[in-house]
Backbone as a chain_set.jsonl record, in Angstrom:
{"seq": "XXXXXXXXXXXXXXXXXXXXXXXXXXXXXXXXXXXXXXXXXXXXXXXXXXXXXXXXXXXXXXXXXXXXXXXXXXXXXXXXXXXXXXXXXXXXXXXXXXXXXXXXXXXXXXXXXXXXXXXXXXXXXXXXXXXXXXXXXXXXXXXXXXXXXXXXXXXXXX", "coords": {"N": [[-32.762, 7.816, -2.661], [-35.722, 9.044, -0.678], [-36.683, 7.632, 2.729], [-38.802, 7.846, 3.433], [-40.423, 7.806, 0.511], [-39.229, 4.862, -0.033], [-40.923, 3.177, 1.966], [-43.124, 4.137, 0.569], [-42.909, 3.113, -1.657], [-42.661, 0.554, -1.505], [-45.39, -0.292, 0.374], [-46.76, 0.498, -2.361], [-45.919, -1.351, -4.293], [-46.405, -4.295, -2.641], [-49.269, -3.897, -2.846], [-49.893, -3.89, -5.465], [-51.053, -4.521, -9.207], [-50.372, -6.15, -11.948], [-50.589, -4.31, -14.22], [-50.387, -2.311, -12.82], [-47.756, -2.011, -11.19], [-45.757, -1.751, -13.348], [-46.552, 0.824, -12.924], [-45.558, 1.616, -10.694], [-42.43, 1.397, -11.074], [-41.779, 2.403, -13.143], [-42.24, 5.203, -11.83], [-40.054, 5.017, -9.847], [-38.079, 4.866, -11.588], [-37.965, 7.355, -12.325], [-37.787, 9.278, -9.717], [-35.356, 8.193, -9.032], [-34.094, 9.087, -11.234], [-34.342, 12.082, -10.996], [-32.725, 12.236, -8.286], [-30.568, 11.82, -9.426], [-30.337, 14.218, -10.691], [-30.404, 16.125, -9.397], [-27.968, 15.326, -7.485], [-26.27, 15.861, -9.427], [-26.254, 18.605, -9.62], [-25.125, 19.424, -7.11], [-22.517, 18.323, -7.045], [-21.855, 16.202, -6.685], [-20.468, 13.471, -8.032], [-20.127, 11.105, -7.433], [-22.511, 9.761, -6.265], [-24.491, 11.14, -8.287], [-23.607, 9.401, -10.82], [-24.475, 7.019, -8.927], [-26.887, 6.773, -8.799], [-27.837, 7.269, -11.47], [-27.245, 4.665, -12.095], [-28.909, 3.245, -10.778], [-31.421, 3.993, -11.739], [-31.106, 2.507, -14.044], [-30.987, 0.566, -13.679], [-34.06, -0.31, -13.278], [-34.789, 0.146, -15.39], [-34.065, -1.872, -16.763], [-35.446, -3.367, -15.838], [-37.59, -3.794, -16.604], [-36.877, -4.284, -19.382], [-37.213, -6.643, -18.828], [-39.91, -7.483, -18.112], [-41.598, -7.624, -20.602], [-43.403, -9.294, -22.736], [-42.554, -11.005, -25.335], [-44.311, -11.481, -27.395], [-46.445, -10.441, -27.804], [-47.671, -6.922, -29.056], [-47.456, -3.632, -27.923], [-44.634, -4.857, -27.336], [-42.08, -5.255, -28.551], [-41.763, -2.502, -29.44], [-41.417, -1.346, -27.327], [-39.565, -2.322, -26.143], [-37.593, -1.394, -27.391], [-37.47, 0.953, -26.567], [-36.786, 1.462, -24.252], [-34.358, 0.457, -23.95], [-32.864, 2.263, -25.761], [-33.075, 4.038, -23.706], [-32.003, 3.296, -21.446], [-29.031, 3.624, -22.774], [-28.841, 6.78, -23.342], [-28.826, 6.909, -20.396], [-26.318, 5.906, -19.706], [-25.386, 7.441, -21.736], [-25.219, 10.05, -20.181], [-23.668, 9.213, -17.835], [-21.155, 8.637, -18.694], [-20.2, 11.203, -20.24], [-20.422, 13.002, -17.986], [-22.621, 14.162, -17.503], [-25.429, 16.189, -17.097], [-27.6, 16.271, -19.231], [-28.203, 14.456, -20.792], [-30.754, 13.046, -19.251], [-32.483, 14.314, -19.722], [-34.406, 14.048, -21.749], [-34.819, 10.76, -21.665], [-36.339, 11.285, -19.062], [-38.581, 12.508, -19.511], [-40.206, 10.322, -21.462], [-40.491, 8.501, -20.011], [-42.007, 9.869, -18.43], [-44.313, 10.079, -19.98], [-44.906, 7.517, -20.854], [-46.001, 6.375, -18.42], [-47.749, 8.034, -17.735], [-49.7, 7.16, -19.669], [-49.784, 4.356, -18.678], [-51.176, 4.753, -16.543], [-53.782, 5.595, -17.289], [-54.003, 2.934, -18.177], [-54.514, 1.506, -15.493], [-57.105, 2.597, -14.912], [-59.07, 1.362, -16.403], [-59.258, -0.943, -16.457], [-59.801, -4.243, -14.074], [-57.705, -5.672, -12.079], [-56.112, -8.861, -10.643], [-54.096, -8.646, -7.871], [-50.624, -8.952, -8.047], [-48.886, -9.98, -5.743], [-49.855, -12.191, -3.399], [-51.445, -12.9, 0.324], [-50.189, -11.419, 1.293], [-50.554, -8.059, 3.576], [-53.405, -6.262, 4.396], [-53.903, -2.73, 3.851], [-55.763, -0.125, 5.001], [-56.732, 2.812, 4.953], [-57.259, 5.979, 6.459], [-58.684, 4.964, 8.382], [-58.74, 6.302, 11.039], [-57.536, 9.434, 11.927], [-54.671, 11.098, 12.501], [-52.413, 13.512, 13.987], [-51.667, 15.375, 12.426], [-51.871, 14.33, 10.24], [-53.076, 11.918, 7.459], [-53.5, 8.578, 8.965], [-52.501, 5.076, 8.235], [-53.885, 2.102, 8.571], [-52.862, -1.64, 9.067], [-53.719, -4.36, 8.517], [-53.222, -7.901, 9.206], [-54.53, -10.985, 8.742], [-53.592, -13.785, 9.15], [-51.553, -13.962, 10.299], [-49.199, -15.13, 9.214], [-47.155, -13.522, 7.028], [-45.619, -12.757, 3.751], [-44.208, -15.036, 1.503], [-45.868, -18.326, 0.423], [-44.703, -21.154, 1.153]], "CA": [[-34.181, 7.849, -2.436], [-35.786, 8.943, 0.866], [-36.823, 6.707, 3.348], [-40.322, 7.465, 2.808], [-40.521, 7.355, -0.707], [-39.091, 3.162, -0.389], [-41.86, 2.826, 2.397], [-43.974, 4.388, 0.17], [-43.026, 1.675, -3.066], [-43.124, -1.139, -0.703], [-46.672, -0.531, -0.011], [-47.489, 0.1, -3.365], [-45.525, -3.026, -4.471], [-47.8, -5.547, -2.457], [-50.891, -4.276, -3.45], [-50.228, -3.708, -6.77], [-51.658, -5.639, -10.213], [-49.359, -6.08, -13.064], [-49.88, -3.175, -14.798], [-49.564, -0.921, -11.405], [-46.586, -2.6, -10.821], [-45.02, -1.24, -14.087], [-46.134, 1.998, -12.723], [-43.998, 1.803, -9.889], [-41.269, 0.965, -11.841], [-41.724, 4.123, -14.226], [-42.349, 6.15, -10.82], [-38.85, 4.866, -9.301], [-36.946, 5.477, -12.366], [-38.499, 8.729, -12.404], [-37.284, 9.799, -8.469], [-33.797, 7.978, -9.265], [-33.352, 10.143, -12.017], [-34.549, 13.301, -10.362], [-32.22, 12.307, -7.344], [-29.088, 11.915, -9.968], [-29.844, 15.47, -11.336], [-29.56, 16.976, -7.577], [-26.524, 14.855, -7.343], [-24.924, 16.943, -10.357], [-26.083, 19.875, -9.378], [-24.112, 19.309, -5.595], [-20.902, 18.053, -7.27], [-21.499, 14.761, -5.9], [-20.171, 12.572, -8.829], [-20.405, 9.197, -7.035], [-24.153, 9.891, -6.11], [-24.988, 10.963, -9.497], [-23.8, 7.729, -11.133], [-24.958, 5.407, -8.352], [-28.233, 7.191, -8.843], [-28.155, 6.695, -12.668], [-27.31, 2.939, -12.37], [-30.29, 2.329, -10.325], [-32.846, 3.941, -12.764], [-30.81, 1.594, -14.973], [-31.788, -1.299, -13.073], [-35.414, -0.504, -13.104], [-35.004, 0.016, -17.095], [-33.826, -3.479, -17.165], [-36.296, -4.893, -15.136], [-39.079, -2.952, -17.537], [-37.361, -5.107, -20.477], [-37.362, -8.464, -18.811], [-41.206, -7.853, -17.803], [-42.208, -7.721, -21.555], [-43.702, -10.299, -23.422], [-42.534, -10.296, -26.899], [-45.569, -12.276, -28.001], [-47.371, -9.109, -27.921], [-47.372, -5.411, -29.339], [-46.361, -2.867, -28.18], [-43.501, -4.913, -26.203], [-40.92, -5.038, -29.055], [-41.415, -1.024, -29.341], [-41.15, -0.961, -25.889], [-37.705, -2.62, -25.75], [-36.105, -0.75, -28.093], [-37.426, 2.408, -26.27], [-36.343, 0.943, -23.094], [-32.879, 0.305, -24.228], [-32.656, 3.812, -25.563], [-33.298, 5.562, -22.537], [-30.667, 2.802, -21.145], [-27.889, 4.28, -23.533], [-28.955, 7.873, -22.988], [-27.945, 7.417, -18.928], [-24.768, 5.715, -20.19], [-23.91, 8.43, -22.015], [-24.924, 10.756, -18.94], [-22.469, 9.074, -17.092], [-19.498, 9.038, -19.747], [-19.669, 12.811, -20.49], [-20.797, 13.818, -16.225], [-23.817, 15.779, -17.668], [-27.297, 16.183, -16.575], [-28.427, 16.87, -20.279], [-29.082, 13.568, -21.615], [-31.537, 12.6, -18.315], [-34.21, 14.892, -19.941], [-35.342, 13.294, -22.828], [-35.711, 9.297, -20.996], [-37.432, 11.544, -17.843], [-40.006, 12.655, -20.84], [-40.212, 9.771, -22.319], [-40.994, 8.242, -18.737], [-43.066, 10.682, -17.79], [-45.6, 10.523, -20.819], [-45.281, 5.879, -20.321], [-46.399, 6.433, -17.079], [-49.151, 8.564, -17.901], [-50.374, 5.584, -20.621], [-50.423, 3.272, -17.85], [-52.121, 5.555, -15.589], [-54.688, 5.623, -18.051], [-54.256, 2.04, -18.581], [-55.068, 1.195, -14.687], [-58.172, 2.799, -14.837], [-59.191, 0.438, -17.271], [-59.016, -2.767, -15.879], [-59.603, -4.7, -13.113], [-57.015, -7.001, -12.718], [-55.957, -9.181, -9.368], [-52.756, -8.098, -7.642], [-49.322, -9.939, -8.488], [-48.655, -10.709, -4.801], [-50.559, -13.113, -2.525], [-50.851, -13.437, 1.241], [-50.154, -9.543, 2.222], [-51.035, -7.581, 4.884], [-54.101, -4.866, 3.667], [-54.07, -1.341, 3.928], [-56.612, 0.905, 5.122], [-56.351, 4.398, 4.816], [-58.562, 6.691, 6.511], [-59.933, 4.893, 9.628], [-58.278, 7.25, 11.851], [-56.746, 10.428, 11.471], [-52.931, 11.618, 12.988], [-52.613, 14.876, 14.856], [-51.424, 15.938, 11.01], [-51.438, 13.806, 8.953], [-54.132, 10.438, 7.771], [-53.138, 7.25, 9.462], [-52.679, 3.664, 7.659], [-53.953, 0.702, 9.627], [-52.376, -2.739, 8.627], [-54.098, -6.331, 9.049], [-52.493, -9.749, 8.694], [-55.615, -11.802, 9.095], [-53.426, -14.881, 8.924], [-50.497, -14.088, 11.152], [-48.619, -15.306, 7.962], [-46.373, -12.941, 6.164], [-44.537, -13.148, 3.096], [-44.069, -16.37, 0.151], [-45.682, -19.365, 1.051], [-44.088, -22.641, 0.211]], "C": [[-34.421, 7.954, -0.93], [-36.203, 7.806, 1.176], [-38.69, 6.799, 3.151], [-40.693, 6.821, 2.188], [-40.205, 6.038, -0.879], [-40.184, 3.06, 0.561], [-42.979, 2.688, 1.417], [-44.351, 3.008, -1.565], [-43.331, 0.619, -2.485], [-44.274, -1.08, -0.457], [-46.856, -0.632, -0.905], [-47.078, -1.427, -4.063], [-46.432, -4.005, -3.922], [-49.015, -5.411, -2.574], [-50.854, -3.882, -4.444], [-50.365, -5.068, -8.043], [-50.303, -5.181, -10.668], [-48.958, -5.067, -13.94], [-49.887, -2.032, -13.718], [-48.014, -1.482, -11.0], [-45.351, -1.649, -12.296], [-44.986, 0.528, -13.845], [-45.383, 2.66, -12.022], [-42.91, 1.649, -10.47], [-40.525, 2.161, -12.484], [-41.611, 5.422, -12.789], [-40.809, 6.271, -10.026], [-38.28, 5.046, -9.965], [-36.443, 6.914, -12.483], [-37.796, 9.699, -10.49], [-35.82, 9.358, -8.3], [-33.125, 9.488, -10.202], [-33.464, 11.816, -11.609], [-33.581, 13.414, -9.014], [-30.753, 12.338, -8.247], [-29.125, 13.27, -10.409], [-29.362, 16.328, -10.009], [-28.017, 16.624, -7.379], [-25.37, 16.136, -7.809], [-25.209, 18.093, -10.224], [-25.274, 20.528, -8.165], [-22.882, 19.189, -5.804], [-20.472, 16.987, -7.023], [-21.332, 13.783, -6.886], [-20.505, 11.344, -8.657], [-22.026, 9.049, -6.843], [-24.761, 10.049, -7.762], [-24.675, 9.994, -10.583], [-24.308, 7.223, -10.547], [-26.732, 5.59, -8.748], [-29.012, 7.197, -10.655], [-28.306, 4.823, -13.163], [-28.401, 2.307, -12.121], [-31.335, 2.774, -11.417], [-32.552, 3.18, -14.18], [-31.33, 0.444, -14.998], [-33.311, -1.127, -13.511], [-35.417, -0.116, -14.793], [-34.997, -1.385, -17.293], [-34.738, -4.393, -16.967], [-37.262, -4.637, -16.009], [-38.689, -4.282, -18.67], [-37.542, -6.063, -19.472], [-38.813, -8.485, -18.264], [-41.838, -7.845, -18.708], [-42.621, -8.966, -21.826], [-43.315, -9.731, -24.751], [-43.117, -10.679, -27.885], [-46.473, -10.997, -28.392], [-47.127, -7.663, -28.404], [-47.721, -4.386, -28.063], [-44.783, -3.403, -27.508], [-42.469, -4.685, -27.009], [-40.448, -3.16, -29.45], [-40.665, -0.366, -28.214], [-39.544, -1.198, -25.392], [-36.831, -2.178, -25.684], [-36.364, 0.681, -27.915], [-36.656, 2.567, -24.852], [-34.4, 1.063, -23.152], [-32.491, 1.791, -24.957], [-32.436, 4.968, -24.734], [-32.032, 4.863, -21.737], [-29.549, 3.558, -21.284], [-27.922, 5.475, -23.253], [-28.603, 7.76, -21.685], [-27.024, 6.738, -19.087], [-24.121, 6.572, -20.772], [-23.924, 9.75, -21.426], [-24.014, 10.241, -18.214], [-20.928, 9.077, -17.903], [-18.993, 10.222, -19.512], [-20.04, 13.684, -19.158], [-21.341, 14.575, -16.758], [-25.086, 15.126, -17.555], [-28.038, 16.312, -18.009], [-29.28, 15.394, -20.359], [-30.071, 12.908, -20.647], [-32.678, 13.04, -19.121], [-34.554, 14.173, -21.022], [-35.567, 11.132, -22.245], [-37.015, 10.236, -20.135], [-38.91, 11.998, -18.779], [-40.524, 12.076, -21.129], [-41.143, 9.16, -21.394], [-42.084, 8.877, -18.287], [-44.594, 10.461, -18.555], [-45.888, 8.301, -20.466], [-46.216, 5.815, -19.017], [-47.654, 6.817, -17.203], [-50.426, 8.141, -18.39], [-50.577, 4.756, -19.408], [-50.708, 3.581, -17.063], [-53.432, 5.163, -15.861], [-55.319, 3.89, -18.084], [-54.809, 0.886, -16.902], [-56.366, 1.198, -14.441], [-59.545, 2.188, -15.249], [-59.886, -0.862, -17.269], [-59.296, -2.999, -14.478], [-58.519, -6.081, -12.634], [-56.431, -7.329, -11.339], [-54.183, -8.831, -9.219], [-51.836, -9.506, -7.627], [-49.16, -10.526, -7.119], [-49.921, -11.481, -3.838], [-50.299, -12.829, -1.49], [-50.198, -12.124, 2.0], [-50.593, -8.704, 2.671], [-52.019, -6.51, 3.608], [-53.511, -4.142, 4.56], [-54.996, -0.854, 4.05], [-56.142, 2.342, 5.548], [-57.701, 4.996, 5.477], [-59.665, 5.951, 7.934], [-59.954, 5.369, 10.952], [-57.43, 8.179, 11.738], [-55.162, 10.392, 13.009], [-53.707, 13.144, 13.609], [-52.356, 15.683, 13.887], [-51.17, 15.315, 9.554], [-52.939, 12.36, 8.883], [-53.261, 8.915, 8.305], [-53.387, 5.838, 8.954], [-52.963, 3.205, 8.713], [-53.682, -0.664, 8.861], [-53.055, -4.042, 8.997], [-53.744, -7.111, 8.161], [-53.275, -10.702, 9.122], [-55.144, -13.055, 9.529], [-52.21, -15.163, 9.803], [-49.444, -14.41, 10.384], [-47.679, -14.473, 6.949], [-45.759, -13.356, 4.982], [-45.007, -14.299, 1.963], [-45.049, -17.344, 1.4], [-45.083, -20.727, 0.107], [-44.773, -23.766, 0.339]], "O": [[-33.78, 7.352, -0.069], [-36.239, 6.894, 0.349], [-39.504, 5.941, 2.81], [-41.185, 5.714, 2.409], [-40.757, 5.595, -1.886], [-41.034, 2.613, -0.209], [-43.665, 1.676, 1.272], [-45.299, 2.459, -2.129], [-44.173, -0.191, -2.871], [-44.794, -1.988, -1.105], [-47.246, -1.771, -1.16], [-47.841, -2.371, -4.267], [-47.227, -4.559, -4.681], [-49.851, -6.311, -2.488], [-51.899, -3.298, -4.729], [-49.943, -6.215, -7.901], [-49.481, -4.38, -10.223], [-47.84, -4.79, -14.374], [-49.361, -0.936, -13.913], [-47.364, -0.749, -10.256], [-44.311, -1.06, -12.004], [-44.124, 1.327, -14.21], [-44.747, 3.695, -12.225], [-42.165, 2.184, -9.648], [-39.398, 2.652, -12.44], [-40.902, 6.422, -12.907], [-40.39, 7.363, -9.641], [-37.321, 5.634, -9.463], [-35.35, 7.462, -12.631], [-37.416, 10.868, -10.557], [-35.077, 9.997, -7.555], [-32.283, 10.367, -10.016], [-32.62, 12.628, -11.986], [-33.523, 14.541, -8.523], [-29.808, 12.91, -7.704], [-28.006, 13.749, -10.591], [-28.327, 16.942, -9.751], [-27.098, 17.417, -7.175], [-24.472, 16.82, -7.316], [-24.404, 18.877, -10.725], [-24.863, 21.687, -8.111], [-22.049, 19.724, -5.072], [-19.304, 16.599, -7.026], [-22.196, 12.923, -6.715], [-21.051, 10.594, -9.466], [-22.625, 8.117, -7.378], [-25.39, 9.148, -8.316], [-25.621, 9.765, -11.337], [-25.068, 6.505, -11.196], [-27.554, 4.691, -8.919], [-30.2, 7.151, -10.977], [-28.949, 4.131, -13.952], [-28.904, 1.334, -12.683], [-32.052, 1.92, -11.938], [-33.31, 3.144, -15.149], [-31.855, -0.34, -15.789], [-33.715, -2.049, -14.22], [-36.548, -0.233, -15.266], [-35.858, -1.989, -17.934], [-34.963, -5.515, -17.421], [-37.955, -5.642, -16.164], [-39.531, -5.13, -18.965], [-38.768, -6.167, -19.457], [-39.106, -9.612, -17.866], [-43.012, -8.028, -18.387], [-42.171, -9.847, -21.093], [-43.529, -8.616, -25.227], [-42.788, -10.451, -29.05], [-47.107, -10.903, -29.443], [-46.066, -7.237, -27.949], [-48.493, -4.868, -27.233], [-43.904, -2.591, -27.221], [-41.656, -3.906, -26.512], [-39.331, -2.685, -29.651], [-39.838, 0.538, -28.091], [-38.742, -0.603, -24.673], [-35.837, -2.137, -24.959], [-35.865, 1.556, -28.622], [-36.068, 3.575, -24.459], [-33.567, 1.657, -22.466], [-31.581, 2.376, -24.37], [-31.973, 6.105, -24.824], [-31.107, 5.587, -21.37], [-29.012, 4.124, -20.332], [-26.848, 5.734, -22.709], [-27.816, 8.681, -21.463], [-26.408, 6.996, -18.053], [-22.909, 6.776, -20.706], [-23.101, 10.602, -21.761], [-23.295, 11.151, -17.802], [-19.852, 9.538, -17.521], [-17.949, 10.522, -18.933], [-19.979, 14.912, -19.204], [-20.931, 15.736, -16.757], [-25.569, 14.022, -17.808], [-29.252, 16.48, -17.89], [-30.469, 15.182, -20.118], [-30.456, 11.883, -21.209], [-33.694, 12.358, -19.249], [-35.47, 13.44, -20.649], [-36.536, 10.469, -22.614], [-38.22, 10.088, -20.344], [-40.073, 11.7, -18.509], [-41.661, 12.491, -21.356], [-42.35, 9.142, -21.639], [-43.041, 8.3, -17.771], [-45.693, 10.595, -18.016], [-46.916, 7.877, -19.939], [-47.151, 5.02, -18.918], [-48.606, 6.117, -16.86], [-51.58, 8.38, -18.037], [-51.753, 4.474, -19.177], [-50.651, 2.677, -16.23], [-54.166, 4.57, -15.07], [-56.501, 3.548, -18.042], [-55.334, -0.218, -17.049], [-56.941, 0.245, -13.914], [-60.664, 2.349, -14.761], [-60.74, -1.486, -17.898], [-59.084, -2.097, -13.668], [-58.711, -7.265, -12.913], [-56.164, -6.338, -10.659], [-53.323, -8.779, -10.097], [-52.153, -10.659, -7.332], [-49.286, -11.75, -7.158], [-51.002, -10.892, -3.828], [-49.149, -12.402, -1.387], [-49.817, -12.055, 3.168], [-51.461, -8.309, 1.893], [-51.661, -6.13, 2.493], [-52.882, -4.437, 5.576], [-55.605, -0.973, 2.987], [-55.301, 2.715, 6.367], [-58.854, 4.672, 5.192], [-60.802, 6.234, 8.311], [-60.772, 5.085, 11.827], [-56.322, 7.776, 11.384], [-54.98, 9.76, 14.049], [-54.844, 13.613, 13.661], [-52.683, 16.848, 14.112], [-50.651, 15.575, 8.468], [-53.583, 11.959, 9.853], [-52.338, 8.462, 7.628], [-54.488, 5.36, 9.226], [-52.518, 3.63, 9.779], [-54.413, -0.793, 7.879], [-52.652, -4.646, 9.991], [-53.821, -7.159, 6.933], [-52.772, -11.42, 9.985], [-55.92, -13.686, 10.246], [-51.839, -16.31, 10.054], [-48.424, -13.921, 10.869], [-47.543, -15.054, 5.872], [-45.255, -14.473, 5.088], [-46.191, -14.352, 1.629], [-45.053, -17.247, 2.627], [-45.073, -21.062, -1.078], [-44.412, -24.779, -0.26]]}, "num_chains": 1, "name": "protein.A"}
């Protein structure tokens, strides 16, 4: 993953709610797995596993953020753990095939909780982090974030 693109999750990460948070999740699996198909198309074997393991990780973390008190999570599990097995058995047989049907699968989840942001208002998971403003001064090409930490404070508090 570029160096952007983790800038770019780490913002969204602290100002995101619970269900934007799953969209990052779906969005990083989604640029893992698009970075393991480059891999195999380069020849770079070790890249295209390390680059399947991680959109493994962020499968994993998808189940352990379910509730299984609720519907759709037990669908969700055992779709979750599907797409799991499918980049396990991209890495067994070193082929790019079985990526496409999770990145689908991903692609259309994502799109549900696109939908499902729009929705809701719901307070963000982290506390105690710097805002973002966008837009109160432009770049010589580009728009310019501005950051305030009202509190001097960063981070957990204990």
């Amino acid at each position: 993953m570029r160096d952007d693109l983790k800038k770019e999750f780490v913002r969204r990460i602290t100002q995101a709610n619970p269900v934007s948070m799953i969209t990052v999740l779906y969005d990083m699996t989604l640029v893992y797995l698009g970075d393991a198909g480059k891999a195999y198309e380069n020849g770079e074997e070790k890249g295209f596993v390390q680059e399947i393991h991680r959109a493994q990780d962020c499968l994993m973390e998808l189940c352990n953020s379910l509730n299984m008190k609720y519907e759709p999570a037990p669908v969700l599990y055992e779709l979750y753990l599907y797409m799991h097995r499918e980049l396990a058995g991209a890495v067994i047989t070193n082929s790019a095939e079985p990526l496409k049907q999770p990145e689908s699968i991903l692609r259309r989840l994502r799109d549900a909780y696109m939908e499902l942001e729009k929705t809701g208002s719901f307070e963000p998971v982290m506390d105690n982090t710097q805002q973002i403003y966008a837009g109160l001064t432009y770049g010589k090409h580009s728009l310019v974030e501005s950051v305030t930490d009202p509190s001097g404070n960063r981070g957990f508090l204990a």
